[in-house]
PDB file of C-alpha atoms in Angstrom:
ATOM      1  CA  MET A   1     -62.519  12.459  25.691  1.00 60.00           C
ATOM      2  CA  SER A   2     -66.140  11.468  25.973  1.00 72.00           C
ATOM      3  CA  GLU A   3     -67.736  11.631  29.404  1.00 82.00           C
ATOM      4  CA  ARG A   4     -70.247   8.936  28.558  1.00 87.00           C
ATOM      5  CA  PHE A   5     -70.269   5.630  30.404  1.00 88.00           C
ATOM      6  CA  THR A   6     -70.453   3.406  27.356  1.00 87.00           C
ATOM      7  CA  ARG A   7     -71.354  -0.247  27.034  1.00 92.00           C
ATOM      8  CA  LYS A   8     -67.733  -1.223  26.359  1.00 94.00           C
ATOM      9  CA  GLU A   9     -66.703   0.318  29.709  1.00 94.00           C
ATOM     10  CA  ARG A  10     -69.005  -1.949  31.716  1.00 95.00           C
ATOM     11  CA  LEU A  11     -68.102  -5.318  33.155  1.00 96.00           C
ATOM     12  CA  ARG A  12     -71.047  -7.553  32.336  1.00 95.00           C
ATOM     13  CA  LEU A  13     -69.889 -11.147  32.000  1.00 95.00           C
ATOM     14  CA  ARG A  14     -69.737 -13.535  34.927  1.00 97.00           C
ATOM     15  CA  LYS A  15     -66.404 -14.939  33.701  1.00 96.00           C
ATOM     16  CA  ASP A  16     -64.862 -11.443  33.840  1.00 95.00           C
ATOM     17  CA  PHE A  17     -66.024 -10.949  37.430  1.00 97.00           C
ATOM     18  CA  LEU A  18     -64.801 -14.414  38.437  1.00 97.00           C
ATOM     19  CA  ALA A  19     -61.386 -13.778  36.875  1.00 96.00           C
ATOM     20  CA  ILE A  20     -61.007 -10.558  38.866  1.00 97.00           C
ATOM     21  CA  PHE A  21     -62.096 -12.229  42.113  1.00 97.00           C
ATOM     22  CA  LYS A  22     -59.673 -15.105  41.513  1.00 97.00           C
ATOM     23  CA  GLU A  23     -56.583 -13.393  40.065  1.00 96.00           C
ATOM     24  CA  GLY A  24     -57.035  -9.685  40.744  1.00 96.00           C
ATOM     25  CA  LYS A  25     -55.178  -7.475  43.196  1.00 96.00           C
ATOM     26  CA  SER A  26     -56.998  -5.377  45.776  1.00 96.00           C
ATOM     27  CA  LEU A  27     -56.834  -1.975  47.409  1.00 96.00           C
ATOM     28  CA  GLN A  28     -59.004  -0.857  50.290  1.00 96.00           C
ATOM     29  CA  ASN A  29     -59.848   2.003  52.596  1.00 95.00           C
ATOM     30  CA  GLU A  30     -62.575   2.448  55.205  1.00 96.00           C
ATOM     31  CA  TYR A  31     -65.388   2.697  52.608  1.00 97.00           C
ATOM     32  CA  PHE A  32     -64.411   0.548  49.618  1.00 97.00           C
ATOM     33  CA  VAL A  33     -62.560  -2.521  48.399  1.00 97.00           C
ATOM     34  CA  VAL A  34     -61.350  -2.156  44.806  1.00 97.00           C
ATOM     35  CA  LEU A  35     -60.284  -5.273  42.910  1.00 97.00           C
ATOM     36  CA  PHE A  36     -58.455  -4.851  39.622  1.00 97.00           C
ATOM     37  CA  LEU A  37     -56.864  -6.928  36.875  1.00 96.00           C
ATOM     38  CA  LYS A  38     -55.101  -5.979  33.652  1.00 96.00           C
ATOM     39  CA  ASN A  39     -57.480  -6.483  30.708  1.00 93.00           C
ATOM     40  CA  GLY A  40     -55.318  -5.899  27.607  1.00 91.00           C
ATOM     41  CA  LEU A  41     -57.680  -3.222  26.254  1.00 92.00           C
ATOM     42  CA  ASP A  42     -57.055   0.478  25.703  1.00 94.00           C
ATOM     43  CA  HIS A  43     -59.730   1.423  28.242  1.00 93.00           C
ATOM     44  CA  SER A  44     -60.754   0.395  31.738  1.00 95.00           C
ATOM     45  CA  ARG A  45     -64.017  -1.370  32.541  1.00 96.00           C
ATOM     46  CA  LEU A  46     -66.045  -0.981  35.722  1.00 97.00           C
ATOM     47  CA  GLY A  47     -68.147  -3.453  37.681  1.00 98.00           C
ATOM     48  CA  ILE A  48     -69.969  -2.752  40.950  1.00 98.00           C
ATOM     49  CA  VAL A  49     -70.984  -5.367  43.526  1.00 97.00           C
ATOM     50  CA  VAL A  50     -73.329  -4.251  46.308  1.00 97.00           C
ATOM     51  CA  LYS A  51     -74.706  -6.878  48.683  1.00 96.00           C
ATOM     52  CA  ARG A  52     -78.304  -6.805  49.858  1.00 97.00           C
ATOM     53  CA  LYS A  53     -76.994  -6.236  53.375  1.00 96.00           C
ATOM     54  CA  PHE A  54     -76.088  -2.698  52.264  1.00 96.00           C
ATOM     55  CA  GLY A  55     -79.747  -1.735  52.380  1.00 95.00           C
ATOM     56  CA  LYS A  56     -82.887  -1.596  50.315  1.00 97.00           C
ATOM     57  CA  ALA A  57     -82.745  -1.347  46.527  1.00 97.00           C
ATOM     58  CA  THR A  58     -82.983   2.444  46.520  1.00 97.00           C
ATOM     59  CA  ARG A  59     -79.848   2.753  48.689  1.00 97.00           C
ATOM     60  CA  ARG A  60     -77.937   0.189  46.641  1.00 97.00           C
ATOM     61  CA  ASN A  61     -78.907   1.867  43.360  1.00 98.00           C
ATOM     62  CA  LYS A  62     -78.000   5.312  44.664  1.00 97.00           C
ATOM     63  CA  LEU A  63     -74.529   4.090  45.591  1.00 97.00           C
ATOM     64  CA  LYS A  64     -74.108   2.437  42.187  1.00 97.00           C
ATOM     65  CA  ARG A  65     -75.094   5.693  40.458  1.00 97.00           C
ATOM     66  CA  TRP A  66     -72.528   7.594  42.538  1.00 97.00           C
ATOM     67  CA  VAL A  67     -69.776   5.082  41.714  1.00 97.00           C
ATOM     68  CA  ARG A  68     -70.595   5.174  37.971  1.00 96.00           C
ATOM     69  CA  GLU A  69     -70.663   8.967  38.021  1.00 96.00           C
ATOM     70  CA  THR A  70     -67.257   9.084  39.732  1.00 96.00           C
ATOM     71  CA  PHE A  71     -65.838   6.731  37.098  1.00 96.00           C
ATOM     72  CA  ARG A  72     -67.480   8.637  34.231  1.00 94.00           C
ATOM     73  CA  LYS A  73     -66.332  12.118  35.312  1.00 95.00           C
ATOM     74  CA  ASN A  74     -62.768  11.083  36.203  1.00 94.00           C
ATOM     75  CA  LYS A  75     -61.708   8.749  33.381  1.00 92.00           C
ATOM     76  CA  ASP A  76     -58.559  10.795  32.853  1.00 92.00           C
ATOM     77  CA  ARG A  77     -57.442  10.137  36.467  1.00 93.00           C
ATOM     78  CA  ILE A  78     -58.065   6.374  36.367  1.00 93.00           C
ATOM     79  CA  PRO A  79     -55.360   4.139  34.819  1.00 94.00           C
ATOM     80  CA  LYS A  80     -56.290   2.634  31.448  1.00 94.00           C
ATOM     81  CA  GLY A  81     -56.317  -1.075  30.624  1.00 95.00           C
ATOM     82  CA  PHE A  82     -57.814  -2.498  33.813  1.00 96.00           C
ATOM     83  CA  ASP A  83     -60.988  -4.329  34.775  1.00 97.00           C
ATOM     84  CA  ILE A  84     -62.122  -2.799  38.060  1.00 97.00           C
ATOM     85  CA  VAL A  85     -64.677  -4.093  40.573  1.00 98.00           C
ATOM     86  CA  VAL A  86     -65.840  -1.766  43.361  1.00 98.00           C
ATOM     87  CA  ILE A  87     -67.304  -3.268  46.551  1.00 98.00           C
ATOM     88  CA  PRO A  88     -68.613  -1.082  49.400  1.00 98.00           C
ATOM     89  CA  ARG A  89     -67.626  -1.985  52.959  1.00 97.00           C
ATOM     90  CA  LYS A  90     -69.816  -2.204  56.049  1.00 96.00           C
ATOM     91  CA  ARG A  91     -68.711   1.193  57.367  1.00 97.00           C
ATOM     92  CA  LEU A  92     -70.023   2.909  54.227  1.00 96.00           C
ATOM     93  CA  SER A  93     -73.359   1.172  54.745  1.00 96.00           C
ATOM     94  CA  GLU A  94     -73.512   2.441  58.325  1.00 96.00           C
ATOM     95  CA  GLU A  95     -72.581   6.034  57.420  1.00 96.00           C
ATOM     96  CA  PHE A  96     -74.299   6.260  54.020  1.00 96.00           C
ATOM     97  CA  GLU A  97     -77.200   8.444  55.143  1.00 95.00           C
ATOM     98  CA  SER A  98     -74.902  11.004  56.781  1.00 96.00           C
ATOM     99  CA  ILE A  99     -72.388  11.478  53.939  1.00 96.00           C
ATOM    100  CA  ASN A 100     -72.746  12.993  50.492  1.00 96.00           C
ATOM    101  CA  PHE A 101     -71.605  12.246  46.948  1.00 97.00           C
ATOM    102  CA  TRP A 102     -68.421  14.314  47.267  1.00 97.00           C
ATOM    103  CA  VAL A 103     -67.132  12.248  50.213  1.00 96.00           C
ATOM    104  CA  VAL A 104     -67.827   8.995  48.358  1.00 97.00           C
ATOM    105  CA  GLN A 105     -66.133  10.348  45.220  1.00 97.00           C
ATOM    106  CA  GLU A 106     -63.036  11.457  47.127  1.00 97.00           C
ATOM    107  CA  LYS A 107     -62.647   8.096  48.915  1.00 97.00           C
ATOM    108  CA  LEU A 108     -63.185   6.101  45.736  1.00 97.00           C
ATOM    109  CA  LEU A 109     -60.824   8.217  43.630  1.00 96.00           C
ATOM    110  CA  SER A 110     -58.082   7.890  46.246  1.00 96.00           C
ATOM    111  CA  LEU A 111     -58.187   4.120  45.597  1.00 96.00           C
ATOM    112  CA  LEU A 112     -58.690   4.207  41.830  1.00 95.00           C
ATOM    113  CA  GLU A 113     -55.668   6.489  41.349  1.00 94.00           C
ATOM    114  CA  ARG A 114     -53.459   3.952  43.184  1.00 95.00           C
ATOM    115  CA  ILE A 115     -54.153   1.152  40.681  1.00 94.00           C
ATOM    116  CA  GLU A 116     -50.967  -0.150  39.095  1.00 87.00           C
ATOM    117  CA  GLU A 117     -49.592  -3.358  37.616  1.00 69.00           C
TER     118      GLU A 117
END
């Protein structure tokens, strides 16, 4: 299995995001809300939504890189055939400077592994 994060694994279209927000199911913990919806494909696609309230662009981009890296390195642990949108919560914003990538990865994976129909 390729560890690349390819173009086909990205959620890019507004209509896809809107469908997930409207019809998708959600899971959450103290750091993330994960919305997901069956997509009928043989692979999952990832979208990330980080509000400006999270912080300046460098903080938002760093979080997005960490989320993409978690998805990319753990494709085998994430259920196939879903469109997934990851949204950070306020607590993550408050604690972001004091935590590291491994904490974020662990919290995100705990949610992604729970995705089911």
